[in-house]
Amino acid sequence: MLAAASGGSSILFAARFTRLGALTLILTRAGLAMDLDALRRLRFVVLRLAALPCLSEAATAGLLASWLLDFPIWWAAMLGFVVAAISPAVVVPSLLQLQEQGYGVTAGIPTMVVAAAPLDDVLSIAGFGICLGSNFAETSWLSYARAPLELVLGLGTGLIGSALLVVLTPSSDEEAFELRLLLLLGAGLATAFGLREVGFSGASALAVLVLGAGCARGWGAAAKPVSSSIADLWTRLAQPLLFSLVGASVVVEALDAETVAAGLLIIFLGGLVRFGAVFVALSFRRMKYQEKFFTALAWTPKATVQAAIGALALDEATTLTEQRFGRQLLAVAVLCILVTAPPGAALIAVLGPRLLEKAKDPDLEDAGPDKADDAVPAETMPGEPESK
């Protein structure tokens, strides 16, 4: 019996390690791919697009979970943030493919969406981590100071870590590719596991994202092969393992009709609120209706983050009630993947060429954010400069 218990503990640890390792890969890849210049130039619309739909959907899903599934406040908030995170693995490649064909670049849509996608995810993951820590930690002054503390700790750890890696492997050293890759992965995993072990799950997600973005800035062109290798590692190893674990964690017999029906209603109504919030977030930009509609459509697929964090609350559960909540939360996360990812990817590919204008100027097809943003100036809020 001791051997069986030991084997079960080892399997649980391996599953948790794989989930957190996969999440680290997602965030590192997103940080390396983040266009900091575009983020600075489009900071207002990118921040609105990242924050407003995410928080609106999270609040809607949380309220519905509290009503339909009788979740306590922290469990309802965790479910809300799980449902709210979009999937960069679905959204970013689809938008980049349209950008290569010239669709939407005149309005700067691919740049805007790709820049906002990792911020949407880190907001969801950080929110989930804060709620997870607050739910399972003892109530103290730390609970009330957790949000700003997680923000400061995540930013500080990521900036210090990226500065150290850039100093150790400067961009002038062209033969340090393998060393850069190993150091970045090691630092990302150490940061994610270390901060999580001391109770700062949200800070760990933000720190890994900032770590990747800082290294991309410091290494310049030398970061591209590192980013490609991490993308290959995710596609060939981490992604199949992660989704296999998610599937294995779902107890089909435990999926009662009430949970499935409530989960579908939460996903549908939350998606409608997100759709409307995208229009509000883009209301200060001079865009055509069909372009706003497409952006809202592209802002719906869910997959990778739900797979990475959907079972984390179940891992922490100790009582039978908490385990029931954890299984229901995981079930809704899986439903979210099944309902939004395949249809979302297909709709982006099919409707993108129909709803977006194709750049007539051949130079615009490879222009990137600069020419795209100059082509259609943004309507600005007071104090918000136009993109140049």
mmCIF file of C-alpha atoms in Angstrom:
data_model
loop_
_atom_site.group_PDB
_atom_site.id
_atom_site.type_symbol
_atom_site.label_atom_id
_atom_site.label_comp_id
_atom_site.label_asym_id
_atom_site.label_seq_id
_atom_site.Cartn_x
_atom_site.Cartn_y
_atom_site.Cartn_z
ATOM 1 C CA MET A 1 0.000 0.000 0.000
ATOM 2 C CA LEU A 2 2.887 2.334 0.780
ATOM 3 C CA ALA A 3 4.372 1.608 -2.636
ATOM 4 C CA ALA A 4 1.030 2.321 -4.314
ATOM 5 C CA ALA A 5 0.660 5.578 -2.387
ATOM 6 C CA SER A 6 4.202 6.563 -3.292
ATOM 7 C CA GLY A 7 3.556 5.767 -6.941
ATOM 8 C CA GLY A 8 0.336 7.803 -6.893
ATOM 9 C CA SER A 9 2.140 10.777 -5.360
ATOM 10 C CA SER A 10 4.844 10.554 -8.003
ATOM 11 C CA ILE A 11 2.267 10.559 -10.774
ATOM 12 C CA LEU A 12 0.482 13.584 -9.280
ATOM 13 C CA PHE A 13 3.781 15.451 -8.945
ATOM 14 C CA ALA A 14 4.708 14.620 -12.549
ATOM 15 C CA ALA A 15 1.313 15.866 -13.739
ATOM 16 C CA ARG A 16 1.651 19.125 -11.795
ATOM 17 C CA PHE A 17 5.218 19.593 -13.056
ATOM 18 C CA THR A 18 4.079 19.076 -16.652
ATOM 19 C CA ARG A 19 1.210 21.558 -16.325
ATOM 20 C CA LEU A 20 3.333 24.271 -14.774
ATOM 21 C CA GLY A 21 6.201 23.584 -17.178
ATOM 22 C CA ALA A 22 3.850 23.890 -20.147
ATOM 23 C CA LEU A 23 2.457 27.142 -18.770
ATOM 24 C CA THR A 24 6.021 28.434 -18.420
ATOM 25 C CA LEU A 25 6.701 27.586 -22.067
ATOM 26 C CA ILE A 26 3.536 29.417 -23.181
ATOM 27 C CA LEU A 27 4.447 32.571 -21.292
ATOM 28 C CA THR A 28 8.126 32.488 -22.300
ATOM 29 C CA ARG A 29 7.143 32.112 -25.934
ATOM 30 C CA ALA A 30 4.602 34.953 -25.620
ATOM 31 C CA GLY A 31 7.216 37.211 -23.997
ATOM 32 C CA LEU A 32 9.790 36.524 -26.710
ATOM 33 C CA ALA A 33 7.205 37.198 -29.431
ATOM 34 C CA MET A 34 5.913 40.425 -27.884
ATOM 35 C CA ASP A 35 6.493 43.482 -30.069
ATOM 36 C CA LEU A 36 7.456 46.057 -27.428
ATOM 37 C CA ASP A 37 7.632 48.896 -29.962
ATOM 38 C CA ALA A 38 4.105 48.156 -31.179
ATOM 39 C CA LEU A 39 2.978 47.770 -27.593
ATOM 40 C CA ARG A 40 4.337 51.216 -26.737
ATOM 41 C CA ARG A 41 2.875 52.841 -29.847
ATOM 42 C CA LEU A 42 -0.559 51.205 -29.540
ATOM 43 C CA ARG A 43 -0.462 51.039 -25.757
ATOM 44 C CA PHE A 44 -3.887 52.534 -25.124
ATOM 45 C CA VAL A 45 -5.909 50.421 -27.536
ATOM 46 C CA VAL A 46 -3.842 47.304 -26.737
ATOM 47 C CA LEU A 47 -4.407 47.750 -23.016
ATOM 48 C CA ARG A 48 -8.132 48.302 -23.561
ATOM 49 C CA LEU A 49 -8.366 45.263 -25.822
ATOM 50 C CA ALA A 50 -6.427 43.102 -23.356
ATOM 51 C CA ALA A 51 -8.174 44.220 -20.167
ATOM 52 C CA LEU A 52 -11.787 45.166 -20.903
ATOM 53 C CA PRO A 53 -13.017 41.961 -22.643
ATOM 54 C CA CYS A 54 -11.051 39.738 -20.252
ATOM 55 C CA LEU A 55 -12.331 41.353 -17.065
ATOM 56 C CA SER A 56 -15.894 41.642 -18.422
ATOM 57 C CA GLU A 57 -16.042 37.956 -19.338
ATOM 58 C CA ALA A 58 -14.362 36.888 -16.087
ATOM 59 C CA ALA A 59 -16.899 38.873 -14.026
ATOM 60 C CA THR A 60 -19.831 37.495 -16.037
ATOM 61 C CA ALA A 61 -18.629 33.893 -15.830
ATOM 62 C CA GLY A 62 -17.899 34.256 -12.121
ATOM 63 C CA LEU A 63 -21.370 35.584 -11.341
ATOM 64 C CA LEU A 64 -22.985 32.837 -13.404
ATOM 65 C CA ALA A 65 -20.847 30.157 -11.712
ATOM 66 C CA SER A 66 -21.904 31.444 -8.314
ATOM 67 C CA TRP A 67 -25.547 31.286 -9.364
ATOM 68 C CA LEU A 68 -25.671 28.128 -11.501
ATOM 69 C CA LEU A 69 -23.053 25.953 -9.789
ATOM 70 C CA ASP A 70 -23.326 27.393 -6.279
ATOM 71 C CA PHE A 71 -19.589 28.204 -6.219
ATOM 72 C CA PRO A 72 -18.137 30.232 -3.317
ATOM 73 C CA ILE A 73 -16.709 33.612 -4.284
ATOM 74 C CA TRP A 74 -13.069 32.565 -4.774
ATOM 75 C CA TRP A 75 -13.992 29.433 -6.743
ATOM 76 C CA ALA A 76 -16.367 31.473 -8.916
ATOM 77 C CA ALA A 77 -13.623 34.047 -9.546
ATOM 78 C CA MET A 78 -11.161 31.276 -10.463
ATOM 79 C CA LEU A 79 -13.622 29.826 -12.964
ATOM 80 C CA GLY A 80 -14.204 33.289 -14.409
ATOM 81 C CA PHE A 81 -10.514 33.856 -15.084
ATOM 82 C CA VAL A 82 -10.086 30.332 -16.507
ATOM 83 C CA VAL A 83 -12.910 30.927 -18.991
ATOM 84 C CA ALA A 84 -11.726 34.441 -19.883
ATOM 85 C CA ALA A 85 -8.224 33.609 -21.194
ATOM 86 C CA ILE A 86 -7.873 33.452 -24.982
ATOM 87 C CA SER A 87 -5.476 31.051 -26.685
ATOM 88 C CA PRO A 88 -2.334 32.565 -28.269
ATOM 89 C CA ALA A 89 -1.655 29.155 -29.842
ATOM 90 C CA VAL A 90 -4.860 29.559 -31.894
ATOM 91 C CA VAL A 91 -5.147 33.332 -32.292
ATOM 92 C CA VAL A 92 -1.556 34.388 -33.017
ATOM 93 C CA PRO A 93 -0.712 31.932 -35.859
ATOM 94 C CA SER A 94 -4.080 32.605 -37.517
ATOM 95 C CA LEU A 95 -3.560 36.391 -37.429
ATOM 96 C CA LEU A 96 0.039 36.155 -38.607
ATOM 97 C CA GLN A 97 -1.064 34.071 -41.588
ATOM 98 C CA LEU A 98 -3.618 36.728 -42.541
ATOM 99 C CA GLN A 99 -0.970 39.420 -42.100
ATOM 100 C CA GLU A 100 1.392 37.595 -44.480
ATOM 101 C CA GLN A 101 -1.395 37.637 -47.074
ATOM 102 C CA GLY A 102 -1.944 41.359 -46.546
ATOM 103 C CA TYR A 103 -5.336 41.155 -44.838
ATOM 104 C CA GLY A 104 -6.013 43.687 -42.100
ATOM 105 C CA VAL A 105 -2.535 45.266 -42.105
ATOM 106 C CA THR A 106 -3.855 48.613 -43.321
ATOM 107 C CA ALA A 107 -5.921 48.903 -40.137
ATOM 108 C CA GLY A 108 -3.155 47.368 -38.012
ATOM 109 C CA ILE A 109 -5.408 44.544 -36.800
ATOM 110 C CA PRO A 110 -2.825 41.698 -36.719
ATOM 111 C CA THR A 111 -0.318 43.833 -34.805
ATOM 112 C CA MET A 112 -2.951 45.005 -32.350
ATOM 113 C CA VAL A 113 -4.331 41.536 -31.638
ATOM 114 C CA VAL A 114 -0.941 39.810 -31.429
ATOM 115 C CA ALA A 115 0.350 42.471 -29.016
ATOM 116 C CA ALA A 116 -2.751 42.240 -26.809
ATOM 117 C CA ALA A 117 -3.004 38.422 -26.736
ATOM 118 C CA PRO A 118 -0.223 37.734 -24.196
ATOM 119 C CA LEU A 119 -1.451 40.588 -21.990
ATOM 120 C CA ASP A 120 -4.948 39.097 -21.969
ATOM 121 C CA ASP A 121 -3.447 35.781 -20.900
ATOM 122 C CA VAL A 122 -1.196 37.161 -18.210
ATOM 123 C CA LEU A 123 -4.121 39.137 -16.779
ATOM 124 C CA SER A 124 -6.236 35.974 -16.671
ATOM 125 C CA ILE A 125 -3.432 33.838 -15.266
ATOM 126 C CA ALA A 126 -2.435 36.437 -12.690
ATOM 127 C CA GLY A 127 -6.068 36.887 -11.653
ATOM 128 C CA PHE A 128 -6.494 33.130 -11.373
ATOM 129 C CA GLY A 129 -3.283 32.838 -9.349
ATOM 130 C CA ILE A 130 -4.354 35.578 -6.949
ATOM 131 C CA CYS A 131 -7.755 33.918 -6.421
ATOM 132 C CA LEU A 132 -6.130 30.494 -6.044
ATOM 133 C CA GLY A 133 -3.724 31.791 -3.418
ATOM 134 C CA SER A 134 -6.443 33.700 -1.588
ATOM 135 C CA ASN A 135 -8.747 30.674 -1.539
ATOM 136 C CA PHE A 136 -6.236 28.187 -0.140
ATOM 137 C CA ALA A 137 -4.168 30.549 2.030
ATOM 138 C CA GLU A 138 -5.013 31.648 5.540
ATOM 139 C CA THR A 139 -6.616 35.082 5.781
ATOM 140 C CA SER A 140 -4.046 37.721 6.788
ATOM 141 C CA TRP A 141 -2.777 41.151 5.807
ATOM 142 C CA LEU A 142 -1.061 39.404 2.892
ATOM 143 C CA SER A 143 -4.449 38.474 1.418
ATOM 144 C CA TYR A 144 -5.445 42.132 1.132
ATOM 145 C CA ALA A 145 -2.049 43.265 -0.219
ATOM 146 C CA ARG A 146 -1.715 40.304 -2.582
ATOM 147 C CA ALA A 147 -2.698 41.968 -5.877
ATOM 148 C CA PRO A 148 -0.225 44.900 -5.798
ATOM 149 C CA LEU A 149 2.430 42.673 -4.224
ATOM 150 C CA GLU A 150 2.065 40.081 -6.994
ATOM 151 C CA LEU A 151 2.346 42.828 -9.620
ATOM 152 C CA VAL A 152 5.501 44.362 -8.137
ATOM 153 C CA LEU A 153 7.102 40.986 -7.408
ATOM 154 C CA GLY A 154 6.352 39.656 -10.898
ATOM 155 C CA LEU A 155 7.679 42.732 -12.707
ATOM 156 C CA GLY A 156 10.745 42.995 -10.490
ATOM 157 C CA THR A 157 11.692 39.326 -10.724
ATOM 158 C CA GLY A 158 11.252 39.267 -14.499
ATOM 159 C CA LEU A 159 13.257 42.445 -15.077
ATOM 160 C CA ILE A 160 16.132 41.367 -12.815
ATOM 161 C CA GLY A 161 16.210 37.881 -14.325
ATOM 162 C CA SER A 162 16.236 39.131 -17.920
ATOM 163 C CA ALA A 163 18.974 41.672 -17.116
ATOM 164 C CA LEU A 164 21.158 38.904 -15.671
ATOM 165 C CA LEU A 165 20.611 36.648 -18.696
ATOM 166 C CA VAL A 166 21.431 39.460 -21.134
ATOM 167 C CA VAL A 167 24.639 40.231 -19.225
ATOM 168 C CA LEU A 168 25.648 36.559 -19.140
ATOM 169 C CA THR A 169 24.931 35.987 -22.861
ATOM 170 C CA PRO A 170 25.133 39.343 -24.700
ATOM 171 C CA SER A 171 23.789 39.667 -28.228
ATOM 172 C CA SER A 172 27.344 40.127 -29.528
ATOM 173 C CA ASP A 173 28.060 36.476 -28.700
ATOM 174 C CA GLU A 174 26.595 34.797 -31.784
ATOM 175 C CA GLU A 175 27.582 31.263 -30.750
ATOM 176 C CA ALA A 176 25.725 31.271 -27.432
ATOM 177 C CA PHE A 177 22.387 30.034 -28.833
ATOM 178 C CA GLU A 178 22.252 26.804 -26.811
ATOM 179 C CA LEU A 179 23.400 28.589 -23.666
ATOM 180 C CA ARG A 180 20.706 31.257 -24.112
ATOM 181 C CA LEU A 181 18.032 28.605 -24.588
ATOM 182 C CA LEU A 182 19.081 26.571 -21.542
ATOM 183 C CA LEU A 183 19.475 29.620 -19.301
ATOM 184 C CA LEU A 184 16.115 31.073 -20.332
ATOM 185 C CA LEU A 185 14.261 27.794 -19.821
ATOM 186 C CA GLY A 186 16.033 27.178 -16.531
ATOM 187 C CA ALA A 187 15.373 30.689 -15.264
ATOM 188 C CA GLY A 188 11.727 30.522 -16.381
ATOM 189 C CA LEU A 189 11.099 27.187 -14.664
ATOM 190 C CA ALA A 190 12.953 28.242 -11.512
ATOM 191 C CA THR A 191 10.960 31.489 -11.372
ATOM 192 C CA ALA A 192 7.609 29.783 -11.983
ATOM 193 C CA PHE A 193 8.158 26.995 -9.459
ATOM 194 C CA GLY A 194 9.909 29.180 -6.893
ATOM 195 C CA LEU A 195 7.255 31.898 -6.758
ATOM 196 C CA ARG A 196 4.474 29.326 -6.803
ATOM 197 C CA GLU A 197 5.998 27.422 -3.895
ATOM 198 C CA VAL A 198 6.027 30.574 -1.767
ATOM 199 C CA GLY A 199 2.401 31.294 -2.651
ATOM 200 C CA PHE A 200 2.647 33.830 -5.505
ATOM 201 C CA SER A 201 1.160 32.029 -8.521
ATOM 202 C CA GLY A 202 0.073 35.238 -10.247
ATOM 203 C CA ALA A 203 3.506 36.812 -9.819
ATOM 204 C CA SER A 204 5.138 33.726 -11.316
ATOM 205 C CA ALA A 205 3.126 34.070 -14.550
ATOM 206 C CA LEU A 206 3.904 37.779 -14.901
ATOM 207 C CA ALA A 207 7.581 37.249 -14.054
ATOM 208 C CA VAL A 208 8.029 34.606 -16.763
ATOM 209 C CA LEU A 209 6.338 36.833 -19.368
ATOM 210 C CA VAL A 210 8.536 39.820 -18.435
ATOM 211 C CA LEU A 211 11.596 37.551 -18.403
ATOM 212 C CA GLY A 212 10.939 36.516 -22.003
ATOM 213 C CA ALA A 213 10.147 40.052 -23.174
ATOM 214 C CA GLY A 214 13.266 41.480 -21.489
ATOM 215 C CA CYS A 215 15.507 38.843 -23.039
ATOM 216 C CA ALA A 216 13.980 39.459 -26.479
ATOM 217 C CA ARG A 217 14.745 43.175 -26.120
ATOM 218 C CA GLY A 218 18.286 42.630 -24.830
ATOM 219 C CA TRP A 219 19.292 39.889 -27.258
ATOM 220 C CA GLY A 220 17.710 41.491 -30.345
ATOM 221 C CA ALA A 221 17.974 39.282 -33.440
ATOM 222 C CA ALA A 222 19.775 36.621 -31.399
ATOM 223 C CA ALA A 223 16.463 35.878 -29.621
ATOM 224 C CA LYS A 224 14.771 34.598 -32.798
ATOM 225 C CA PRO A 225 16.360 31.102 -32.855
ATOM 226 C CA VAL A 226 15.643 30.782 -29.124
ATOM 227 C CA SER A 227 11.974 31.653 -29.730
ATOM 228 C CA SER A 228 11.776 29.154 -32.623
ATOM 229 C CA SER A 229 13.240 26.374 -30.482
ATOM 230 C CA ILE A 230 10.790 27.050 -27.651
ATOM 231 C CA ALA A 231 7.910 27.040 -30.155
ATOM 232 C CA ASP A 232 9.084 23.644 -31.475
ATOM 233 C CA LEU A 233 9.433 22.294 -27.940
ATOM 234 C CA TRP A 234 5.881 23.406 -27.183
ATOM 235 C CA THR A 235 4.398 21.969 -30.394
ATOM 236 C CA ARG A 236 6.205 18.626 -30.383
ATOM 237 C CA LEU A 237 6.373 17.785 -26.676
ATOM 238 C CA ALA A 238 4.627 20.028 -24.159
ATOM 239 C CA GLN A 239 1.337 20.600 -25.997
ATOM 240 C CA PRO A 240 0.516 16.892 -26.604
ATOM 241 C CA LEU A 241 1.482 16.009 -23.024
ATOM 242 C CA LEU A 242 -0.573 18.843 -21.584
ATOM 243 C CA PHE A 243 -3.750 18.070 -23.495
ATOM 244 C CA SER A 244 -3.359 14.359 -22.734
ATOM 245 C CA LEU A 245 -3.166 15.164 -19.024
ATOM 246 C CA VAL A 246 -6.220 17.391 -19.259
ATOM 247 C CA GLY A 247 -8.195 14.642 -20.966
ATOM 248 C CA ALA A 248 -7.038 12.079 -18.405
ATOM 249 C CA SER A 249 -8.037 14.386 -15.538
ATOM 250 C CA VAL A 250 -11.663 14.595 -16.662
ATOM 251 C CA VAL A 251 -13.823 11.940 -15.044
ATOM 252 C CA VAL A 252 -16.508 11.423 -17.677
ATOM 253 C CA GLU A 253 -18.816 9.670 -15.203
ATOM 254 C CA ALA A 254 -18.697 12.781 -13.005
ATOM 255 C CA LEU A 255 -19.889 15.070 -15.814
ATOM 256 C CA ASP A 256 -23.528 15.291 -14.880
ATOM 257 C CA ALA A 257 -25.977 16.994 -17.191
ATOM 258 C CA GLU A 258 -26.342 19.934 -14.807
ATOM 259 C CA THR A 259 -22.610 20.755 -14.908
ATOM 260 C CA VAL A 260 -22.477 20.480 -18.701
ATOM 261 C CA ALA A 261 -25.580 22.642 -19.182
ATOM 262 C CA ALA A 262 -24.361 25.254 -16.703
ATOM 263 C CA GLY A 263 -20.890 25.251 -18.293
ATOM 264 C CA LEU A 264 -22.275 25.783 -21.792
ATOM 265 C CA LEU A 265 -24.485 28.636 -20.579
ATOM 266 C CA ILE A 266 -21.541 30.260 -18.794
ATOM 267 C CA ILE A 267 -19.366 29.995 -21.918
ATOM 268 C CA PHE A 268 -22.105 31.315 -24.232
ATOM 269 C CA LEU A 269 -23.189 34.294 -22.120
ATOM 270 C CA GLY A 270 -19.593 35.131 -21.152
ATOM 271 C CA GLY A 271 -18.676 35.052 -24.834
ATOM 272 C CA LEU A 272 -21.477 37.458 -25.703
ATOM 273 C CA VAL A 273 -20.262 39.900 -23.052
ATOM 274 C CA ARG A 274 -16.676 39.578 -24.334
ATOM 275 C CA PHE A 275 -17.890 40.202 -27.887
ATOM 276 C CA GLY A 276 -19.584 43.434 -26.847
ATOM 277 C CA ALA A 277 -16.619 44.507 -24.716
ATOM 278 C CA VAL A 278 -14.327 44.268 -27.761
ATOM 279 C CA PHE A 279 -16.531 46.782 -29.591
ATOM 280 C CA VAL A 280 -16.333 49.107 -26.586
ATOM 281 C CA ALA A 281 -12.539 48.705 -26.400
ATOM 282 C CA LEU A 282 -12.234 49.620 -30.102
ATOM 283 C CA SER A 283 -14.744 52.463 -29.992
ATOM 284 C CA PHE A 284 -11.975 55.109 -30.018
ATOM 285 C CA ARG A 285 -10.287 53.701 -33.135
ATOM 286 C CA ARG A 286 -11.321 54.612 -36.641
ATOM 287 C CA MET A 287 -12.207 51.138 -37.870
ATOM 288 C CA LYS A 288 -14.968 49.785 -40.069
ATOM 289 C CA TYR A 289 -17.756 47.760 -38.490
ATOM 290 C CA GLN A 290 -16.669 44.525 -40.180
ATOM 291 C CA GLU A 291 -13.124 45.020 -38.898
ATOM 292 C CA LYS A 292 -14.377 45.416 -35.338
ATOM 293 C CA PHE A 293 -16.608 42.383 -35.833
ATOM 294 C CA PHE A 294 -13.655 40.302 -37.024
ATOM 295 C CA THR A 295 -11.490 41.468 -34.107
ATOM 296 C CA ALA A 296 -14.215 40.419 -31.681
ATOM 297 C CA LEU A 297 -14.470 37.072 -33.466
ATOM 298 C CA ALA A 298 -10.711 36.555 -33.301
ATOM 299 C CA TRP A 299 -10.840 37.302 -29.576
ATOM 300 C CA THR A 300 -12.909 34.199 -28.702
ATOM 301 C CA PRO A 301 -10.872 30.938 -29.165
ATOM 302 C CA LYS A 302 -9.750 29.320 -25.893
ATOM 303 C CA ALA A 303 -7.388 26.366 -25.474
ATOM 304 C CA THR A 304 -3.856 26.503 -24.089
ATOM 305 C CA VAL A 305 -4.364 28.480 -20.888
ATOM 306 C CA GLN A 306 -7.471 26.475 -19.983
ATOM 307 C CA ALA A 307 -5.430 23.294 -20.416
ATOM 308 C CA ALA A 308 -2.562 24.678 -18.351
ATOM 309 C CA ILE A 309 -4.463 26.092 -15.356
ATOM 310 C CA GLY A 310 -7.807 24.301 -15.487
ATOM 311 C CA ALA A 311 -6.658 21.531 -13.150
ATOM 312 C CA LEU A 312 -4.474 23.594 -10.794
ATOM 313 C CA ALA A 313 -7.321 24.237 -8.352
ATOM 314 C CA LEU A 314 -8.118 20.512 -8.326
ATOM 315 C CA ASP A 315 -4.465 19.824 -7.483
ATOM 316 C CA GLU A 316 -4.771 22.053 -4.409
ATOM 317 C CA ALA A 317 -8.141 20.671 -3.254
ATOM 318 C CA THR A 318 -8.116 18.644 -0.023
ATOM 319 C CA THR A 319 -11.737 18.271 1.080
ATOM 320 C CA LEU A 320 -14.459 16.403 -0.828
ATOM 321 C CA THR A 321 -16.316 19.671 -1.457
ATOM 322 C CA GLU A 322 -13.201 21.343 -2.854
ATOM 323 C CA GLN A 323 -12.532 18.321 -5.078
ATOM 324 C CA ARG A 324 -16.084 18.534 -6.448
ATOM 325 C CA PHE A 325 -15.610 22.225 -7.214
ATOM 326 C CA GLY A 326 -12.243 21.443 -8.814
ATOM 327 C CA ARG A 327 -13.712 18.769 -11.083
ATOM 328 C CA GLN A 328 -16.550 21.054 -12.128
ATOM 329 C CA LEU A 329 -14.093 23.877 -12.865
ATOM 330 C CA LEU A 330 -11.948 21.502 -14.943
ATOM 331 C CA ALA A 331 -15.026 20.256 -16.787
ATOM 332 C CA VAL A 332 -16.003 23.823 -17.746
ATOM 333 C CA ALA A 333 -12.408 24.479 -18.891
ATOM 334 C CA VAL A 334 -12.517 21.416 -21.157
ATOM 335 C CA LEU A 335 -15.922 22.420 -22.529
ATOM 336 C CA CYS A 336 -14.486 25.870 -23.218
ATOM 337 C CA ILE A 337 -11.713 24.335 -25.327
ATOM 338 C CA LEU A 338 -14.068 22.064 -27.267
ATOM 339 C CA VAL A 339 -16.685 24.758 -27.940
ATOM 340 C CA THR A 340 -14.428 27.691 -28.893
ATOM 341 C CA ALA A 341 -11.047 26.518 -30.259
ATOM 342 C CA PRO A 342 -11.911 24.497 -33.417
ATOM 343 C CA PRO A 343 -14.810 26.748 -34.535
ATOM 344 C CA GLY A 344 -12.831 29.895 -33.683
ATOM 345 C CA ALA A 345 -9.799 28.892 -35.739
ATOM 346 C CA ALA A 346 -12.018 27.913 -38.679
ATOM 347 C CA LEU A 347 -14.001 31.171 -38.574
ATOM 348 C CA ILE A 348 -10.831 33.285 -38.460
ATOM 349 C CA ALA A 349 -9.442 31.486 -41.519
ATOM 350 C CA VAL A 350 -12.710 31.630 -43.487
ATOM 351 C CA LEU A 351 -14.034 35.080 -42.564
ATOM 352 C CA GLY A 352 -10.700 36.933 -42.379
ATOM 353 C CA PRO A 353 -10.326 37.343 -46.168
ATOM 354 C CA ARG A 354 -14.014 38.265 -46.444
ATOM 355 C CA LEU A 355 -14.201 40.867 -43.672
ATOM 356 C CA LEU A 356 -10.735 42.456 -43.866
ATOM 357 C CA GLU A 357 -9.347 44.610 -46.636
ATOM 358 C CA LYS A 358 -6.293 43.354 -48.455
ATOM 359 C CA ALA A 359 -3.471 45.857 -48.760
ATOM 360 C CA LYS A 360 -3.158 47.152 -52.331
ATOM 361 C CA ASP A 361 0.345 48.502 -51.811
ATOM 362 C CA PRO A 362 2.752 45.523 -52.008
ATOM 363 C CA ASP A 363 5.011 47.192 -49.439
ATOM 364 C CA LEU A 364 2.168 47.172 -46.893
ATOM 365 C CA GLU A 365 2.005 43.395 -46.965
ATOM 366 C CA ASP A 366 5.365 43.304 -45.202
ATOM 367 C CA ALA A 367 5.042 46.649 -43.541
ATOM 368 C CA GLY A 368 4.278 45.527 -40.054
ATOM 369 C CA PRO A 369 2.883 47.917 -37.498
ATOM 370 C CA ASP A 370 4.540 51.147 -38.631
ATOM 371 C CA LYS A 371 2.939 51.542 -42.047
ATOM 372 C CA ALA A 372 -0.229 49.814 -40.971
ATOM 373 C CA ASP A 373 -0.787 52.282 -38.184
ATOM 374 C CA ASP A 374 0.117 55.274 -40.359
ATOM 375 C CA ALA A 375 -2.360 54.153 -42.995
ATOM 376 C CA VAL A 376 -5.379 54.529 -40.724
ATOM 377 C CA PRO A 377 -4.916 56.996 -37.873
ATOM 378 C CA ALA A 378 -6.615 56.194 -34.618
ATOM 379 C CA GLU A 379 -9.226 58.281 -32.956
ATOM 380 C CA THR A 380 -7.755 59.146 -29.632
ATOM 381 C CA MET A 381 -8.980 59.784 -26.144
ATOM 382 C CA PRO A 382 -7.962 63.005 -24.459
ATOM 383 C CA GLY A 383 -4.256 62.783 -23.830
ATOM 384 C CA GLU A 384 -3.878 59.744 -26.103
ATOM 385 C CA PRO A 385 -1.476 60.442 -29.009
ATOM 386 C CA GLU A 386 -2.155 59.144 -32.458
ATOM 387 C CA SER A 387 0.003 56.261 -33.636
ATOM 388 C CA LYS A 388 2.822 57.469 -35.834
#
